[in-house]
Each structure stands twice: as structure tokens, then as C-alpha cells.
């Protein structure tokens, strides 16, 4: 029997507008800040094409990273 290796990578979303203001976010659907968008774009370039599947939160801040 051949064993296959599965890698799982957990990624937190980038900075949101509320993080910048020092607010707790909880389950509010807040967009990424401009810095958060830069963080997401940087990570997307580093990880481009390296996934078979992506599971994401439905929140805006997570969806932007998924794209």
C-alpha cells in the first residue's frame, strides 16, 4: 500500500479596516484595509498554483485572499 502525503496550510486573512482602528471584529463582515490587500497580494504571488483545494470562510476578508 502506497502512502500519500497530505499537506494542510492554514492562513489568516490580512489586516482589516477594523484592525487598523483597534476594534474587535468577531463575525462582522469587514473588508481588508489597503495594507491587508497588499498582504493578500504578496501571499497570493508566493503561493500561486500550489493548491488542489481551497476551503474558505465566507467573510469578505477571507474571500479576497482566496481569489
PDB file of N, CA and C in Angstrom:
ATOM      1  N   UNK A   1       0.840  -1.181   0.000  1.00  0.00           N
ATOM      2  CA  UNK A   1       0.000   0.000   0.000  1.00  0.00           C
ATOM      3  C   UNK A   1       0.886   1.247   0.000  1.00  0.00           C
ATOM      4  N   UNK A   2       0.657   2.116  -0.938  1.00  0.00           N
ATOM      5  CA  UNK A   2       1.441   3.343  -1.025  1.00  0.00           C
ATOM      6  C   UNK A   2       0.768   4.441  -0.200  1.00  0.00           C
ATOM      7  N   UNK A   3       1.532   5.070   0.653  1.00  0.00           N
ATOM      8  CA  UNK A   3       1.023   6.177   1.462  1.00  0.00           C
ATOM      9  C   UNK A   3       1.206   7.485   0.701  1.00  0.00           C
ATOM     10  N   UNK A   4       0.210   8.315   0.787  1.00  0.00           N
ATOM     11  CA  UNK A   4       0.331   9.640   0.178  1.00  0.00           C
ATOM     12  C   UNK A   4       0.386  10.683   1.280  1.00  0.00           C
ATOM     13  N   UNK A   5       1.021  11.743   0.982  1.00  0.00           N
ATOM     14  CA  UNK A   5       1.192  12.811   1.962  1.00  0.00           C
ATOM     15  C   UNK A   5       0.223  13.942   1.641  1.00  0.00           C
ATOM     16  N   UNK A   6      -0.489  14.373   2.653  1.00  0.00           N
ATOM     17  CA  UNK A   6      -1.404  15.496   2.513  1.00  0.00           C
ATOM     18  C   UNK A   6      -0.880  16.654   3.343  1.00  0.00           C
ATOM     19  N   UNK A   7      -0.741  17.787   2.718  1.00  0.00           N
ATOM     20  CA  UNK A   7      -0.321  18.986   3.441  1.00  0.00           C
ATOM     21  C   UNK A   7      -1.513  19.907   3.603  1.00  0.00           C
ATOM     22  N   UNK A   8      -1.639  20.472   4.781  1.00  0.00           N
ATOM     23  CA  UNK A   8      -2.702  21.426   5.074  1.00  0.00           C
ATOM     24  C   UNK A   8      -2.042  22.726   5.506  1.00  0.00           C
ATOM     25  N   UNK A   9      -2.449  23.813   4.894  1.00  0.00           N
ATOM     26  CA  UNK A   9      -1.893  25.124   5.218  1.00  0.00           C
ATOM     27  C   UNK A   9      -3.027  26.016   5.701  1.00  0.00           C
ATOM     28  N   UNK A  10      -2.903  26.525   6.909  1.00  0.00           N
ATOM     29  CA  UNK A  10      -3.898  27.440   7.462  1.00  0.00           C
ATOM     30  C   UNK A  10      -3.371  28.859   7.331  1.00  0.00           C
ATOM     31  N   UNK A  11      -4.187  29.724   6.754  1.00  0.00           N
ATOM     32  CA  UNK A  11      -3.770  31.102   6.512  1.00  0.00           C
ATOM     33  C   UNK A  11      -4.811  32.042   7.095  1.00  0.00           C
ATOM     34  N   UNK A  12      -4.354  32.995   7.844  1.00  0.00           N
ATOM     35  CA  UNK A  12      -5.250  34.008   8.400  1.00  0.00           C
ATOM     36  C   UNK A  12      -5.337  35.163   7.408  1.00  0.00           C
ATOM     37  N   UNK A  13      -6.488  35.790   7.368  1.00  0.00           N
ATOM     38  CA  UNK A  13      -6.676  36.924   6.463  1.00  0.00           C
ATOM     39  C   UNK A  13      -5.760  38.081   6.854  1.00  0.00           C
ATOM     40  N   UNK A  14      -5.585  39.001   5.935  1.00  0.00           N
ATOM     41  CA  UNK A  14      -4.775  40.191   6.194  1.00  0.00           C
ATOM     42  C   UNK A  14      -5.507  41.189   7.078  1.00  0.00           C
ATOM     43  N   UNK A  15      -4.863  42.306   7.270  1.00  0.00           N
ATOM     44  CA  UNK A  15      -5.411  43.358   8.132  1.00  0.00           C
ATOM     45  C   UNK A  15      -6.741  43.879   7.579  1.00  0.00           C
ATOM     46  N   UNK A  16      -7.713  44.072   8.475  1.00  0.00           N
ATOM     47  CA  UNK A  16      -8.996  44.655   8.074  1.00  0.00           C
ATOM     48  C   UNK A  16      -9.052  46.120   8.494  1.00  0.00           C
ATOM     49  N   UNK A  17     -10.083  46.794   8.029  1.00  0.00           N
ATOM     50  CA  UNK A  17     -10.280  48.197   8.408  1.00  0.00           C
ATOM     51  C   UNK A  17     -10.460  48.329   9.920  1.00  0.00           C
ATOM     52  N   UNK A  18     -11.148  47.389  10.525  1.00  0.00           N
ATOM     53  CA  UNK A  18     -11.372  47.453  11.974  1.00  0.00           C
ATOM     54  C   UNK A  18     -10.104  47.161  12.770  1.00  0.00           C
ATOM     55  N   UNK A  19      -9.228  46.291  12.266  1.00  0.00           N
ATOM     56  CA  UNK A  19      -7.949  46.054  12.960  1.00  0.00           C
ATOM     57  C   UNK A  19      -7.192  47.372  13.086  1.00  0.00           C
ATOM     58  N   UNK A  20      -7.203  48.123  12.004  1.00  0.00           N
ATOM     59  CA  UNK A  20      -6.486  49.400  11.980  1.00  0.00           C
ATOM     60  C   UNK A  20      -7.018  50.370  13.025  1.00  0.00           C
ATOM     61  N   UNK A  21      -8.328  50.291  13.282  1.00  0.00           N
ATOM     62  CA  UNK A  21      -8.968  51.173  14.261  1.00  0.00           C
ATOM     63  C   UNK A  21      -8.930  50.607  15.679  1.00  0.00           C
ATOM     64  N   UNK A  22      -8.370  49.404  15.827  1.00  0.00           N
ATOM     65  CA  UNK A  22      -8.289  48.785  17.149  1.00  0.00           C
ATOM     66  C   UNK A  22      -9.606  48.179  17.621  1.00  0.00           C
ATOM     67  N   UNK A  23     -10.532  47.946  16.698  1.00  0.00           N
ATOM     68  CA  UNK A  23     -11.830  47.360  17.051  1.00  0.00           C
ATOM     69  C   UNK A  23     -11.771  45.841  16.960  1.00  0.00           C
ATOM     70  N   UNK A  24     -12.544  45.188  17.819  1.00  0.00           N
ATOM     71  CA  UNK A  24     -12.709  43.748  17.699  1.00  0.00           C
ATOM     72  C   UNK A  24     -13.689  43.477  16.573  1.00  0.00           C
ATOM     73  N   UNK A  25     -13.424  42.477  15.788  1.00  0.00           N
ATOM     74  CA  UNK A  25     -14.201  42.232  14.584  1.00  0.00           C
ATOM     75  C   UNK A  25     -15.261  41.157  14.770  1.00  0.00           C
ATOM     76  N   UNK A  26     -14.929  40.053  15.417  1.00  0.00           N
ATOM     77  CA  UNK A  26     -15.899  38.976  15.608  1.00  0.00           C
ATOM     78  C   UNK A  26     -16.429  38.458  14.287  1.00  0.00           C
ATOM     79  N   UNK A  27     -17.738  38.378  14.173  1.00  0.00           N
ATOM     80  CA  UNK A  27     -18.370  37.848  12.962  1.00  0.00           C
ATOM     81  C   UNK A  27     -18.896  38.933  12.029  1.00  0.00           C
ATOM     82  N   UNK A  28     -18.444  40.151  12.196  1.00  0.00           N
ATOM     83  CA  UNK A  28     -18.836  41.213  11.276  1.00  0.00           C
ATOM     84  C   UNK A  28     -18.042  41.065   9.980  1.00  0.00           C
ATOM     85  N   UNK A  29     -18.702  41.249   8.863  1.00  0.00           N
ATOM     86  CA  UNK A  29     -18.084  41.039   7.550  1.00  0.00           C
ATOM     87  C   UNK A  29     -17.397  42.321   7.082  1.00  0.00           C
ATOM     88  N   UNK A  30     -16.148  42.484   7.467  1.00  0.00           N
ATOM     89  CA  UNK A  30     -15.385  43.709   7.219  1.00  0.00           C
ATOM     90  C   UNK A  30     -14.377  43.481   6.085  1.00  0.00           C
ATOM     91  N   UNK A  31     -14.225  44.469   5.223  1.00  0.00           N
ATOM     92  CA  UNK A  31     -13.245  44.391   4.132  1.00  0.00           C
ATOM     93  C   UNK A  31     -11.817  44.527   4.651  1.00  0.00           C
ATOM     94  N   UNK A  32     -10.889  44.096   3.814  1.00  0.00           N
ATOM     95  CA  UNK A  32      -9.476  44.301   4.111  1.00  0.00           C
ATOM     96  C   UNK A  32      -9.129  45.780   3.972  1.00  0.00           C
ATOM     97  N   UNK A  33      -8.154  46.217   4.749  1.00  0.00           N
ATOM     98  CA  UNK A  33      -7.616  47.571   4.598  1.00  0.00           C
ATOM     99  C   UNK A  33      -6.686  47.575   3.384  1.00  0.00           C
ATOM    100  N   UNK A  34      -6.164  48.729   3.025  1.00  0.00           N
ATOM    101  CA  UNK A  34      -5.216  48.779   1.902  1.00  0.00           C
ATOM    102  C   UNK A  34      -3.970  47.952   2.219  1.00  0.00           C
ATOM    103  N   UNK A  35      -3.513  47.983   3.475  1.00  0.00           N
ATOM    104  CA  UNK A  35      -2.379  47.137   3.872  1.00  0.00           C
ATOM    105  C   UNK A  35      -2.749  45.659   3.796  1.00  0.00           C
ATOM    106  N   UNK A  36      -3.978  45.329   4.177  1.00  0.00           N
ATOM    107  CA  UNK A  36      -4.452  43.944   4.096  1.00  0.00           C
ATOM    108  C   UNK A  36      -4.493  43.440   2.663  1.00  0.00           C
ATOM    109  N   UNK A  37      -4.859  44.305   1.722  1.00  0.00           N
ATOM    110  CA  UNK A  37      -4.859  43.929   0.301  1.00  0.00           C
ATOM    111  C   UNK A  37      -3.436  43.675  -0.188  1.00  0.00           C
ATOM    112  N   UNK A  38      -2.502  44.503   0.250  1.00  0.00           N
ATOM    113  CA  UNK A  38      -1.092  44.305  -0.116  1.00  0.00           C
ATOM    114  C   UNK A  38      -0.597  42.978   0.451  1.00  0.00           C
ATOM    115  N   UNK A  39      -0.951  42.683   1.700  1.00  0.00           N
ATOM    116  CA  UNK A  39      -0.566  41.413   2.322  1.00  0.00           C
ATOM    117  C   UNK A  39      -1.141  40.230   1.537  1.00  0.00           C
ATOM    118  N   UNK A  40      -2.410  40.329   1.139  1.00  0.00           N
ATOM    119  CA  UNK A  40      -3.066  39.253   0.391  1.00  0.00           C
ATOM    120  C   UNK A  40      -2.414  39.058  -0.977  1.00  0.00           C
ATOM    121  N   UNK A  41      -2.115  40.143  -1.662  1.00  0.00           N
ATOM    122  CA  UNK A  41      -1.479  40.056  -2.979  1.00  0.00           C
ATOM    123  C   UNK A  41      -0.083  39.439  -2.878  1.00  0.00           C
ATOM    124  N   UNK A  42       0.668  39.814  -1.857  1.00  0.00           N
ATOM    125  CA  UNK A  42       2.011  39.257  -1.650  1.00  0.00           C
ATOM    126  C   UNK A  42       1.929  37.747  -1.432  1.00  0.00           C
ATOM    127  N   UNK A  43       1.028  37.330  -0.557  1.00  0.00           N
ATOM    128  CA  UNK A  43       0.887  35.909  -0.260  1.00  0.00           C
ATOM    129  C   UNK A  43       0.396  35.142  -1.486  1.00  0.00           C
ATOM    130  N   UNK A  44      -0.522  35.728  -2.237  1.00  0.00           N
ATOM    131  CA  UNK A  44      -1.034  35.077  -3.447  1.00  0.00           C
ATOM    132  C   UNK A  44       0.092  34.823  -4.450  1.00  0.00           C
ATOM    133  N   UNK A  45       1.005  35.762  -4.593  1.00  0.00           N
ATOM    134  CA  UNK A  45       2.141  35.577  -5.504  1.00  0.00           C
ATOM    135  C   UNK A  45       3.044  34.450  -5.019  1.00  0.00           C
ATOM    136  N   UNK A  46       3.254  34.376  -3.711  1.00  0.00           N
ATOM    137  CA  UNK A  46       4.127  33.340  -3.147  1.00  0.00           C
ATOM    138  C   UNK A  46       3.533  31.941  -3.283  1.00  0.00           C
ATOM    139  N   UNK A  47       2.208  31.845  -3.215  1.00  0.00           N
ATOM    140  CA  UNK A  47       1.548  30.541  -3.195  1.00  0.00           C
ATOM    141  C   UNK A  47       0.826  30.208  -4.497  1.00  0.00           C
ATOM    142  N   UNK A  48       1.006  30.979  -5.533  1.00  0.00           N
ATOM    143  CA  UNK A  48       0.277  30.824  -6.791  1.00  0.00           C
ATOM    144  C   UNK A  48       0.345  29.396  -7.334  1.00  0.00           C
ATOM    145  N   UNK A  49      -0.838  28.801  -7.530  1.00  0.00           N
ATOM    146  CA  UNK A  49      -0.924  27.494  -8.169  1.00  0.00           C
ATOM    147  C   UNK A  49      -0.493  26.309  -7.337  1.00  0.00           C
ATOM    148  N   UNK A  50      -0.328  26.459  -6.045  1.00  0.00           N
ATOM    149  CA  UNK A  50       0.196  25.374  -5.221  1.00  0.00           C
ATOM    150  C   UNK A  50      -0.881  24.597  -4.463  1.00  0.00           C
ATOM    151  N   UNK A  51      -2.154  24.779  -4.819  1.00  0.00           N
ATOM    152  CA  UNK A  51      -3.231  24.137  -4.071  1.00  0.00           C
ATOM    153  C   UNK A  51      -4.138  23.330  -4.986  1.00  0.00           C
ATOM    154  N   UNK A  52      -4.570  22.189  -4.484  1.00  0.00           N
ATOM    155  CA  UNK A  52      -5.584  21.398  -5.177  1.00  0.00           C
ATOM    156  C   UNK A  52      -6.980  21.836  -4.752  1.00  0.00           C
ATOM    157  N   UNK A  53      -7.116  22.210  -3.488  1.00  0.00           N
ATOM    158  CA  UNK A  53      -8.405  22.629  -2.935  1.00  0.00           C
ATOM    159  C   UNK A  53      -8.202  23.824  -2.017  1.00  0.00           C
ATOM    160  N   UNK A  54      -9.206  24.694  -1.976  1.00  0.00           N
ATOM    161  CA  UNK A  54      -9.198  25.815  -1.036  1.00  0.00           C
ATOM    162  C   UNK A  54     -10.543  25.835  -0.326  1.00  0.00           C
ATOM    163  N   UNK A  55     -10.495  25.828   0.985  1.00  0.00           N
ATOM    164  CA  UNK A  55     -11.688  25.977   1.814  1.00  0.00           C
ATOM    165  C   UNK A  55     -11.567  27.321   2.511  1.00  0.00           C
ATOM    166  N   UNK A  56     -12.601  28.122   2.429  1.00  0.00           N
ATOM    167  CA  UNK A  56     -12.504  29.486   2.936  1.00  0.00           C
ATOM    168  C   UNK A  56     -13.756  29.885   3.695  1.00  0.00           C
ATOM    169  N   UNK A  57     -13.564  30.776   4.627  1.00  0.00           N
ATOM    170  CA  UNK A  57     -14.681  31.426   5.299  1.00  0.00           C
ATOM    171  C   UNK A  57     -15.443  32.248   4.261  1.00  0.00           C
ATOM    172  N   UNK A  58     -16.742  32.449   4.449  1.00  0.00           N
ATOM    173  CA  UNK A  58     -17.492  33.297   3.524  1.00  0.00           C
ATOM    174  C   UNK A  58     -17.290  34.799   3.758  1.00  0.00           C
ATOM    175  N   UNK A  59     -16.503  35.163   4.770  1.00  0.00           N
ATOM    176  CA  UNK A  59     -16.279  36.575   5.082  1.00  0.00           C
ATOM    177  C   UNK A  59     -15.460  37.255   3.979  1.00  0.00           C
ATOM    178  N   UNK A  60     -15.728  38.546   3.741  1.00  0.00           N
ATOM    179  CA  UNK A  60     -15.050  39.322   2.691  1.00  0.00           C
ATOM    180  C   UNK A  60     -13.533  39.259   2.819  1.00  0.00           C
ATOM    181  N   UNK A  61     -13.040  39.402   4.039  1.00  0.00           N
ATOM    182  CA  UNK A  61     -11.584  39.452   4.232  1.00  0.00           C
ATOM    183  C   UNK A  61     -10.923  38.130   3.836  1.00  0.00           C
ATOM    184  N   UNK A  62     -11.601  37.012   4.028  1.00  0.00           N
ATOM    185  CA  UNK A  62     -11.050  35.708   3.644  1.00  0.00           C
ATOM    186  C   UNK A  62     -11.240  35.445   2.154  1.00  0.00           C
ATOM    187  N   UNK A  63     -12.361  35.829   1.606  1.00  0.00           N
ATOM    188  CA  UNK A  63     -12.645  35.606   0.186  1.00  0.00           C
ATOM    189  C   UNK A  63     -11.648  36.337  -0.710  1.00  0.00           C
ATOM    190  N   UNK A  64     -11.218  37.516  -0.305  1.00  0.00           N
ATOM    191  CA  UNK A  64     -10.263  38.272  -1.126  1.00  0.00           C
ATOM    192  C   UNK A  64      -8.931  37.536  -1.210  1.00  0.00           C
ATOM    193  N   UNK A  65      -8.541  36.877  -0.138  1.00  0.00           N
ATOM    194  CA  UNK A  65      -7.297  36.105  -0.155  1.00  0.00           C
ATOM    195  C   UNK A  65      -7.462  34.871  -1.033  1.00  0.00           C
ATOM    196  N   UNK A  66      -8.624  34.270  -1.000  1.00  0.00           N
ATOM    197  CA  UNK A  66      -8.888  33.073  -1.793  1.00  0.00           C
ATOM    198  C   UNK A  66      -8.754  33.351  -3.285  1.00  0.00           C
ATOM    199  N   UNK A  67      -9.192  34.520  -3.718  1.00  0.00           N
ATOM    200  CA  UNK A  67      -9.138  34.867  -5.148  1.00  0.00           C
ATOM    201  C   UNK A  67      -7.710  35.052  -5.584  1.00  0.00           C
TER     202      UNK A  67
END
